[in-house]
Amino acid sequence: MNRQRLLRTFMDLLKIESPSGREGRISRYIASILRDCGFSIRKDKAGEGFGGKCGNMVGTQRGGDTSLPTLIFVSHVDTVVPNKGLEIVFDGKTIKTDGMTILGADDKAGVAVMCELARVLSQRWFRHGPVELLFSVAEEPGLLGLKNLDFSMLSGESALVLDSHTRVGSIVTSAPSAVAITATVRGKAAHAGIEPEKGVSSIVIASAAIASMRIGRIDEESTANIGVIKGGKATNIVPQETVVKGEARSFSEKKLQRQIAHMKEQFTKHAKSRGGKVKIETSREFTTFAIERQDPIVRLAAAAARGIGRRPSLLKSCGGSDANVLNQKGIPSVILGMGYKNPHTEREFIRVASLYAAAEWAVEIVRQSPRFLA
Ligand SMILES: [Zn+2]
C-alpha cells in the first residue's frame, strides 16, 4: 500500500464531478488505472435503463488463482449534489470542503481504495483467487446502476461493498426493505370566497390522513416517513389536487406490508369520508438482507480487520446500498466502514488515517481470502 499514491488518487477523484447519471469522466479515469494494472475491463449499458449517460464497469484481474473463489469489491462512482466548484480543505489530517459543496468521500473513498487495491495486486504477489472490481453508477438516486447491472459481467460468489460511513473495522451485515408510496389526493376546486361549500379540499383530506397515520419509528425494526407534500394553486381556490410522497422501511417484510397497508388505508378512509378520491402507487426501493456472522464473507472481513489492528464490529444499517441488490441476486454481500462522516452534507469529511486503514483492510481481505473462501 502506497499512502502518497492513494491520497493523490483520492484527491483526483474528488475533483472529478460525477453527479448520478453523468459518470463518464470518472469512469475513464478509473479505467486508465485498471488498464495500467493489467485488469481487463467490461462495461454494461445500465445508463440506458434510467436515462443516465454511463454504465457500470467491472475490472477483472488476470492472473488470480482460478482454483480459488472469485471475490468482488464494489463502490459507487456517483455522488449527491452540490458538488460543482468543489474546494478541498486539507490540514494534513482531515479532508473536507470549504462548506459550499459536499465532499464526495461517499463513495470516492471506496473508489480510491479499490484503485489502490488494483495497484497493490499488480505489484505484489500472494496467493489469492480472481478479483473483480465493480464500479457502479447512479447508486444515490435509488441503486439504479445495480438494478440495471448486466450480471453476466460478474462471476464472483461473494462481495464487499466499500460504502459505509461507519468506522473502518465495522461490517454491516443487514439492511431493511423499503417501499415508496405516492398518494394523489383529488378533491374538487371551487372559489374559496364565493362558494367554498361546492369544493372539496384535497389539502384537508391529505392532512387528516397524515395526522391519523403512524409515522416515525414504528417499532424496533420499522420506520415510516412522509417526506414531500405538494398541493393547491392559490389562496382563493379550494385545492383540487395534493400529492403526498412517503416511504416505509423494515427488516421484516410482514411489518413493512402492514405499515404500507395502514398508510394506504388512512388516505382511502379520509378521502371517502370527505367526498374526495385518492390514487395510490407504491414501488419497491430495495429488499432486506441479513448475513449470518458465521458466513465466510463476514469471517473474512472480521479476520482481516483484526489483521490490520482494528476491532471488527458487526452492525445493522437502516439505509439501502448496492449490497441490497447483490444479496437479492444471491451474492452474499456485506458493507464495510470507510470512515467518512456526515455524508450528503456540506460538512462531510474523512480523516486520511481512515482512508489508509480502509485500503490496508481491502488488501488484507484479499490476502486472507484463501483461508476463508477456499
Ligand atoms: Zn454511498
Tab-separated table of C-alpha atoms and ligand atoms in Angstrom:
chain	number	residue	atom	x	y	z
A	1	MET	CA	0.000	0.000	0.000
A	2	ASN	CA	1.378	3.363	-1.007
A	3	ARG	CA	-0.095	6.186	1.062
A	4	GLN	CA	1.007	9.089	-1.141
A	5	ARG	CA	-0.302	7.362	-4.250
A	6	LEU	CA	-3.636	6.549	-2.563
A	7	LEU	CA	-4.056	10.111	-1.311
A	8	ARG	CA	-3.221	11.582	-4.731
A	9	THR	CA	-5.769	9.295	-6.420
A	10	PHE	CA	-8.410	10.183	-3.838
A	11	MET	CA	-7.828	13.922	-4.380
A	12	ASP	CA	-8.027	13.438	-8.176
A	13	LEU	CA	-11.294	11.538	-7.805
A	14	LEU	CA	-12.803	14.220	-5.550
A	15	LYS	CA	-12.055	16.862	-8.186
A	16	ILE	CA	-13.871	14.971	-10.948
A	17	GLU	CA	-17.518	15.967	-10.792
A	18	SER	CA	-19.686	12.846	-11.016
A	19	PRO	CA	-23.341	13.503	-10.262
A	20	SER	CA	-25.600	10.473	-10.739
A	21	GLY	CA	-26.136	9.734	-14.427
A	22	ARG	CA	-23.034	11.625	-15.576
A	23	GLU	CA	-20.177	9.360	-14.563
A	24	GLY	CA	-18.329	9.207	-17.913
A	25	ARG	CA	-15.282	11.233	-16.905
A	26	ILE	CA	-14.675	9.496	-13.605
A	27	SER	CA	-15.153	6.079	-15.236
A	28	ARG	CA	-12.492	6.902	-17.830
A	29	TYR	CA	-10.098	7.997	-15.076
A	30	ILE	CA	-10.617	4.703	-13.196
A	31	ALA	CA	-10.400	2.614	-16.400
A	32	SER	CA	-6.957	4.012	-17.191
A	33	ILE	CA	-5.679	2.974	-13.739
A	34	LEU	CA	-7.165	-0.506	-14.125
A	35	ARG	CA	-5.625	-0.913	-17.577
A	36	ASP	CA	-2.189	0.107	-16.264
A	37	CYS	CA	-2.582	-2.609	-13.607
A	38	GLY	CA	-3.307	-5.278	-16.218
A	39	PHE	CA	-7.016	-5.586	-15.437
A	40	SER	CA	-9.471	-6.392	-18.207
A	41	ILE	CA	-12.432	-4.021	-18.336
A	42	ARG	CA	-16.053	-4.552	-19.175
A	43	LYS	CA	-18.861	-2.006	-19.170
A	44	ASP	CA	-22.603	-2.500	-19.430
A	45	LYS	CA	-25.360	-0.260	-20.767
A	46	ALA	CA	-27.022	0.309	-17.385
A	47	GLY	CA	-27.409	4.049	-18.060
A	48	GLU	CA	-29.916	3.348	-20.830
A	49	GLY	CA	-32.223	1.821	-18.247
A	50	PHE	CA	-32.672	5.057	-16.291
A	51	GLY	CA	-31.697	7.914	-18.601
A	52	GLY	CA	-28.064	8.037	-17.460
A	53	LYS	CA	-25.074	8.607	-19.708
A	54	CYS	CA	-22.888	5.800	-18.411
A	55	GLY	CA	-22.890	2.145	-17.450
A	56	ASN	CA	-21.346	0.124	-14.637
A	57	MET	CA	-17.753	-1.038	-15.041
A	58	VAL	CA	-16.091	-4.255	-13.911
A	59	GLY	CA	-12.321	-4.645	-13.808
A	60	THR	CA	-11.107	-8.237	-13.562
A	61	GLN	CA	-7.586	-9.106	-12.585
A	62	ARG	CA	-5.994	-11.633	-14.850
A	63	GLY	CA	-3.616	-13.937	-13.035
A	64	GLY	CA	-5.578	-14.706	-9.884
A	65	ASP	CA	-5.520	-18.396	-8.894
A	66	THR	CA	-8.679	-19.651	-10.621
A	67	SER	CA	-8.857	-22.706	-8.353
A	68	LEU	CA	-9.872	-20.252	-5.588
A	69	PRO	CA	-13.258	-18.475	-5.416
A	70	THR	CA	-13.627	-15.059	-7.037
A	71	LEU	CA	-14.025	-12.086	-4.725
A	72	ILE	CA	-15.991	-8.976	-5.713
A	73	PHE	CA	-15.334	-5.454	-4.408
A	74	VAL	CA	-17.933	-2.746	-5.068
A	75	SER	CA	-18.017	1.040	-4.796
A	76	HIS	CA	-20.222	3.629	-6.493
A	77	VAL	CA	-18.681	6.402	-8.577
A	78	ASP	CA	-21.594	8.875	-8.458
A	79	THR	CA	-22.150	11.417	-5.688
A	80	VAL	CA	-25.034	13.525	-4.467
A	81	VAL	CA	-25.030	17.273	-5.238
A	82	PRO	CA	-23.985	20.065	-4.771
A	83	ASN	CA	-20.542	19.128	-5.990
A	84	LYS	CA	-19.817	21.918	-8.517
A	85	GLY	CA	-16.846	24.177	-7.748
A	86	LEU	CA	-15.571	21.859	-5.021
A	87	GLU	CA	-12.710	23.326	-2.972
A	88	ILE	CA	-10.744	20.829	-0.924
A	89	VAL	CA	-9.572	21.894	2.530
A	90	PHE	CA	-6.815	19.613	3.850
A	91	ASP	CA	-4.865	20.283	7.038
A	92	GLY	CA	-2.705	17.161	6.812
A	93	LYS	CA	-5.154	15.081	8.866
A	94	THR	CA	-8.706	15.721	7.727
A	95	ILE	CA	-10.094	16.261	4.243
A	96	LYS	CA	-13.211	18.400	3.873
A	97	THR	CA	-14.597	21.160	1.625
A	98	ASP	CA	-14.940	24.908	2.153
A	99	GLY	CA	-18.508	24.227	3.281
A	100	MET	CA	-20.129	25.185	-0.036
A	101	THR	CA	-20.362	21.673	-1.514
A	102	ILE	CA	-20.415	18.064	-0.400
A	103	LEU	CA	-17.016	16.316	-0.418
A	104	GLY	CA	-17.958	13.100	-2.193
A	105	ALA	CA	-15.931	10.770	0.049
A	106	ASP	CA	-19.219	8.848	-0.192
A	107	ASP	CA	-18.198	6.911	-2.111
A	108	LYS	CA	-14.920	8.089	-3.626
A	109	ALA	CA	-13.157	6.772	-0.516
A	110	GLY	CA	-14.296	3.297	-1.617
A	111	VAL	CA	-13.346	4.052	-5.227
A	112	ALA	CA	-9.844	5.226	-4.236
A	113	VAL	CA	-9.365	2.151	-2.049
A	114	MET	CA	-10.277	-0.114	-4.981
A	115	CYS	CA	-7.846	1.736	-7.293
A	116	GLU	CA	-5.078	1.281	-4.706
A	117	LEU	CA	-6.033	-2.389	-4.329
A	118	ALA	CA	-5.659	-2.855	-8.107
A	119	ARG	CA	-2.180	-1.317	-7.950
A	120	VAL	CA	-1.089	-3.411	-4.984
A	121	LEU	CA	-2.349	-6.623	-6.621
A	122	SER	CA	-0.474	-5.792	-9.820
A	123	GLN	CA	2.806	-5.286	-7.928
A	124	ARG	CA	2.840	-7.697	-5.017
A	125	TRP	CA	2.426	-11.403	-5.299
A	126	PHE	CA	0.478	-13.513	-2.843
A	127	ARG	CA	-1.837	-16.417	-3.482
A	128	HIS	CA	-5.454	-15.355	-3.969
A	129	GLY	CA	-8.419	-16.032	-6.228
A	130	PRO	CA	-9.562	-13.787	-9.085
A	131	VAL	CA	-10.631	-10.297	-8.007
A	132	GLU	CA	-13.463	-8.374	-9.660
A	133	LEU	CA	-13.776	-4.639	-9.037
A	134	LEU	CA	-17.285	-3.351	-9.714
A	135	PHE	CA	-17.654	0.421	-10.056
A	136	SER	CA	-21.373	1.168	-10.047
A	137	VAL	CA	-23.233	4.230	-11.340
A	138	ALA	CA	-26.314	6.070	-10.056
A	139	GLU	CA	-26.362	4.446	-6.631
A	140	GLU	CA	-27.553	7.583	-4.883
A	141	PRO	CA	-30.926	8.072	-6.624
A	142	GLY	CA	-32.028	4.520	-5.713
A	143	LEU	CA	-29.428	1.872	-6.662
A	144	LEU	CA	-30.253	2.437	-10.338
A	145	GLY	CA	-26.873	1.230	-11.614
A	146	LEU	CA	-27.094	-2.118	-9.861
A	147	LYS	CA	-30.787	-2.524	-10.641
A	148	ASN	CA	-29.748	-2.330	-14.319
A	149	LEU	CA	-26.476	-4.259	-13.946
A	150	ASP	CA	-25.511	-6.841	-16.533
A	151	PHE	CA	-24.813	-9.632	-14.025
A	152	SER	CA	-23.047	-11.716	-16.672
A	153	MET	CA	-20.045	-9.412	-16.076
A	154	LEU	CA	-19.629	-10.911	-12.590
A	155	SER	CA	-18.579	-14.420	-11.682
A	156	GLY	CA	-17.745	-13.873	-8.006
A	157	GLU	CA	-19.597	-15.723	-5.243
A	158	SER	CA	-19.438	-13.044	-2.548
A	159	ALA	CA	-18.904	-9.292	-2.361
A	160	LEU	CA	-17.585	-6.500	-0.169
A	161	VAL	CA	-19.298	-3.166	-0.705
A	162	LEU	CA	-16.944	-0.346	0.344
A	163	ASP	CA	-19.607	2.204	1.179
A	164	SER	CA	-20.500	2.704	4.826
A	165	HIS	CA	-19.980	5.915	6.802
A	166	THR	CA	-19.161	3.806	9.865
A	167	ARG	CA	-15.614	3.453	11.170
A	168	VAL	CA	-13.027	1.254	9.460
A	169	GLY	CA	-13.448	-2.200	11.019
A	170	SER	CA	-17.225	-2.200	11.106
A	171	ILE	CA	-19.060	-4.652	8.918
A	172	VAL	CA	-22.695	-4.047	8.020
A	173	THR	CA	-24.394	-7.433	7.756
A	174	SER	CA	-28.037	-6.466	7.387
A	175	ALA	CA	-30.244	-3.736	5.976
A	176	PRO	CA	-34.006	-3.216	5.697
A	177	SER	CA	-36.500	-3.348	2.858
A	178	ALA	CA	-38.036	-0.099	1.705
A	179	VAL	CA	-41.203	0.746	-0.200
A	180	ALA	CA	-42.019	4.219	-1.543
A	181	ILE	CA	-45.613	5.414	-1.583
A	182	THR	CA	-47.204	8.228	-3.603
A	183	ALA	CA	-50.789	9.284	-2.876
A	184	THR	CA	-52.507	11.624	-5.309
A	185	VAL	CA	-55.494	13.051	-3.450
A	186	ARG	CA	-58.271	14.605	-5.524
A	187	GLY	CA	-60.925	16.894	-4.149
A	188	LYS	CA	-62.995	19.456	-6.052
A	189	ALA	CA	-61.999	23.017	-6.928
A	190	ALA	CA	-64.266	25.936	-6.052
A	191	HIS	CA	-63.922	29.670	-5.409
A	192	ALA	CA	-62.905	29.856	-1.778
A	193	GLY	CA	-64.687	33.173	-1.157
A	194	ILE	CA	-67.847	32.859	-3.232
A	195	GLU	CA	-68.849	29.196	-2.962
A	196	PRO	CA	-66.480	27.210	-0.730
A	197	GLU	CA	-69.292	24.749	0.085
A	198	LYS	CA	-69.100	23.456	-3.512
A	199	GLY	CA	-65.440	22.495	-3.064
A	200	VAL	CA	-63.674	19.525	-1.523
A	201	SER	CA	-60.232	20.379	-0.198
A	202	SER	CA	-57.574	17.844	-1.157
A	203	ILE	CA	-55.240	19.508	1.361
A	204	VAL	CA	-57.691	18.879	4.196
A	205	ILE	CA	-58.052	15.227	3.151
A	206	ALA	CA	-54.272	14.764	2.932
A	207	SER	CA	-53.751	16.494	6.292
A	208	ALA	CA	-56.376	14.381	8.044
A	209	ALA	CA	-54.888	11.203	6.592
A	210	ILE	CA	-51.342	12.130	7.636
A	211	ALA	CA	-52.442	13.288	11.101
A	212	SER	CA	-54.043	9.918	11.767
A	213	MET	CA	-51.083	7.943	10.403
A	214	ARG	CA	-48.412	6.118	12.396
A	215	ILE	CA	-45.125	7.588	11.161
A	216	GLY	CA	-41.602	7.979	12.532
A	217	ARG	CA	-40.230	4.979	14.414
A	218	ILE	CA	-42.915	2.306	14.225
A	219	ASP	CA	-41.118	-0.432	16.177
A	220	GLU	CA	-37.522	-1.579	16.666
A	221	GLU	CA	-37.459	-2.939	13.092
A	222	SER	CA	-39.533	-0.413	11.178
A	223	THR	CA	-39.748	3.275	10.304
A	224	ALA	CA	-42.049	5.383	8.128
A	225	ASN	CA	-41.979	8.919	6.799
A	226	ILE	CA	-43.989	11.431	4.813
A	227	GLY	CA	-41.302	13.410	3.016
A	228	VAL	CA	-42.996	15.508	0.334
A	229	ILE	CA	-46.349	17.259	0.108
A	230	LYS	CA	-47.434	19.405	-2.829
A	231	GLY	CA	-50.879	20.791	-3.338
A	232	GLY	CA	-53.054	23.740	-4.185
A	233	LYS	CA	-52.763	26.655	-6.616
A	234	ALA	CA	-53.840	29.849	-4.848
A	235	THR	CA	-55.259	31.052	-1.542
A	236	ASN	CA	-58.669	31.758	-3.111
A	237	ILE	CA	-59.159	28.307	-4.625
A	238	VAL	CA	-60.282	25.220	-2.719
A	239	PRO	CA	-57.389	22.919	-3.690
A	240	GLN	CA	-58.289	20.198	-6.148
A	241	GLU	CA	-55.131	18.100	-6.072
A	242	THR	CA	-52.492	17.273	-3.455
A	243	VAL	CA	-49.642	14.826	-3.965
A	244	VAL	CA	-48.071	13.215	-0.903
A	245	LYS	CA	-44.894	11.126	-1.030
A	246	GLY	CA	-43.557	8.917	1.707
A	247	GLU	CA	-41.839	5.668	2.467
A	248	ALA	CA	-41.699	2.808	4.938
A	249	ARG	CA	-38.742	0.610	5.894
A	250	SER	CA	-38.481	-2.579	7.883
A	251	PHE	CA	-36.200	-5.527	8.486
A	252	SER	CA	-39.409	-7.597	8.476
A	253	GLU	CA	-41.326	-7.913	5.193
A	254	LYS	CA	-44.515	-8.653	7.089
A	255	LYS	CA	-44.280	-5.491	9.193
A	256	LEU	CA	-43.425	-3.481	6.080
A	257	GLN	CA	-46.541	-4.720	4.266
A	258	ARG	CA	-48.632	-3.991	7.348
A	259	GLN	CA	-47.287	-0.423	7.573
A	260	ILE	CA	-47.866	0.291	3.869
A	261	ALA	CA	-51.404	-1.104	4.145
A	262	HIS	CA	-52.001	1.177	7.136
A	263	MET	CA	-50.779	4.255	5.226
A	264	LYS	CA	-52.964	3.414	2.223
A	265	GLU	CA	-55.955	2.855	4.476
A	266	GLN	CA	-55.677	6.304	6.068
A	267	PHE	CA	-55.666	8.021	2.677
A	268	THR	CA	-58.581	5.958	1.390
A	269	LYS	CA	-60.639	6.354	4.550
A	270	HIS	CA	-60.260	10.138	4.780
A	271	ALA	CA	-60.796	10.681	1.042
A	272	LYS	CA	-64.008	8.697	1.206
A	273	SER	CA	-65.415	10.331	4.326
A	274	ARG	CA	-64.801	13.818	2.908
A	275	GLY	CA	-66.056	13.239	-0.628
A	276	GLY	CA	-62.714	13.055	-2.399
A	277	LYS	CA	-60.718	10.404	-4.184
A	278	VAL	CA	-57.206	9.058	-3.902
A	279	LYS	CA	-54.891	7.198	-6.260
A	280	ILE	CA	-52.068	5.350	-4.516
A	281	GLU	CA	-48.915	3.992	-6.108
A	282	THR	CA	-46.239	2.022	-4.301
A	283	SER	CA	-42.841	0.883	-5.537
A	284	ARG	CA	-40.148	-1.286	-4.029
A	285	GLU	CA	-36.928	0.635	-3.362
A	286	PHE	CA	-34.848	-2.257	-2.045
A	287	THR	CA	-35.161	-5.599	-0.280
A	288	THR	CA	-33.850	-6.573	3.128
A	289	PHE	CA	-30.948	-8.947	3.734
A	290	ALA	CA	-29.179	-10.453	6.728
A	291	ILE	CA	-25.876	-12.298	6.501
A	292	GLU	CA	-25.041	-14.698	9.330
A	293	ARG	CA	-21.980	-13.942	11.428
A	294	GLN	CA	-20.633	-17.431	10.551
A	295	ASP	CA	-20.837	-16.682	6.836
A	296	PRO	CA	-17.349	-16.935	5.255
A	297	ILE	CA	-17.527	-13.365	3.914
A	298	VAL	CA	-18.221	-11.971	7.406
A	299	ARG	CA	-15.496	-14.098	8.990
A	300	LEU	CA	-13.057	-12.998	6.297
A	301	ALA	CA	-13.822	-9.283	6.747
A	302	ALA	CA	-13.563	-9.616	10.540
A	303	ALA	CA	-10.284	-11.570	10.447
A	304	ALA	CA	-8.778	-9.041	8.025
A	305	ALA	CA	-9.849	-6.152	10.301
A	306	ARG	CA	-8.010	-7.844	13.169
A	307	GLY	CA	-5.093	-8.394	10.801
A	308	ILE	CA	-4.662	-4.616	10.412
A	309	GLY	CA	-5.138	-4.000	14.139
A	310	ARG	CA	-8.778	-2.913	14.055
A	311	ARG	CA	-11.520	-4.311	16.232
A	312	PRO	CA	-14.226	-5.734	13.964
A	313	SER	CA	-17.852	-4.984	14.835
A	314	LEU	CA	-20.988	-6.256	13.121
A	315	LEU	CA	-23.723	-3.703	12.530
A	316	LYS	CA	-27.200	-3.292	11.098
A	317	SER	CA	-27.735	-0.441	8.670
A	318	CYS	CA	-31.011	1.412	8.219
A	319	GLY	CA	-30.138	2.562	4.706
A	320	GLY	CA	-30.117	0.852	1.336
A	321	SER	CA	-26.969	0.202	-0.685
A	322	ASP	CA	-25.696	-1.839	-3.618
A	323	ALA	CA	-25.426	-4.733	-1.132
A	324	ASN	CA	-29.245	-4.989	-1.067
A	325	VAL	CA	-29.319	-5.712	-4.814
A	326	LEU	CA	-26.362	-8.113	-4.735
A	327	ASN	CA	-27.812	-10.103	-1.840
A	328	GLN	CA	-31.154	-10.279	-3.580
A	329	LYS	CA	-29.358	-11.760	-6.593
A	330	GLY	CA	-27.867	-14.460	-4.348
A	331	ILE	CA	-24.381	-12.946	-3.935
A	332	PRO	CA	-23.714	-12.713	-0.161
A	333	SER	CA	-22.500	-9.144	0.371
A	334	VAL	CA	-21.540	-7.036	3.375
A	335	ILE	CA	-20.795	-3.316	3.567
A	336	LEU	CA	-17.517	-2.133	5.056
A	337	GLY	CA	-16.983	1.061	7.048
A	338	MET	CA	-14.909	3.615	5.128
A	339	GLY	CA	-14.904	6.159	7.942
A	340	TYR	CA	-16.298	9.162	6.079
A	341	LYS	CA	-18.541	11.351	8.231
A	342	ASN	CA	-21.672	13.479	7.602
A	343	PRO	CA	-22.295	12.111	4.090
A	344	HIS	CA	-24.769	14.036	1.902
A	345	THR	CA	-23.992	17.316	3.702
A	346	GLU	CA	-21.584	20.225	3.210
A	347	ARG	CA	-19.964	19.118	6.499
A	348	GLU	CA	-18.793	15.814	5.026
A	349	PHE	CA	-15.192	14.888	5.890
A	350	ILE	CA	-12.790	11.979	6.144
A	351	ARG	CA	-9.572	11.531	8.088
A	352	VAL	CA	-6.627	10.393	5.978
A	353	ALA	CA	-5.928	7.775	8.657
A	354	SER	CA	-9.308	6.199	7.839
A	355	LEU	CA	-8.579	6.208	4.122
A	356	TYR	CA	-5.205	4.496	4.661
A	357	ALA	CA	-6.692	1.933	7.055
A	358	ALA	CA	-9.531	1.151	4.633
A	359	ALA	CA	-7.028	0.417	1.861
A	360	GLU	CA	-4.941	-1.793	4.166
A	361	TRP	CA	-8.128	-3.622	5.113
A	362	ALA	CA	-9.044	-4.307	1.468
A	363	VAL	CA	-5.566	-5.670	0.717
A	364	GLU	CA	-5.660	-7.799	3.889
A	365	ILE	CA	-9.052	-9.203	2.859
A	366	VAL	CA	-7.603	-10.412	-0.437
A	367	ARG	CA	-4.506	-11.766	1.334
A	368	GLN	CA	-6.566	-13.769	3.866
A	369	SER	CA	-9.297	-14.825	1.414
A	370	PRO	CA	-7.879	-18.306	0.619
A	371	ARG	CA	-8.218	-19.247	4.315
A	372	PHE	CA	-11.943	-18.432	4.425
A	373	LEU	CA	-13.299	-18.834	0.923
A	374	ALA	CA	-11.408	-21.877	-0.389
B	1	ZN	ZN	-22.671	5.811	-0.745
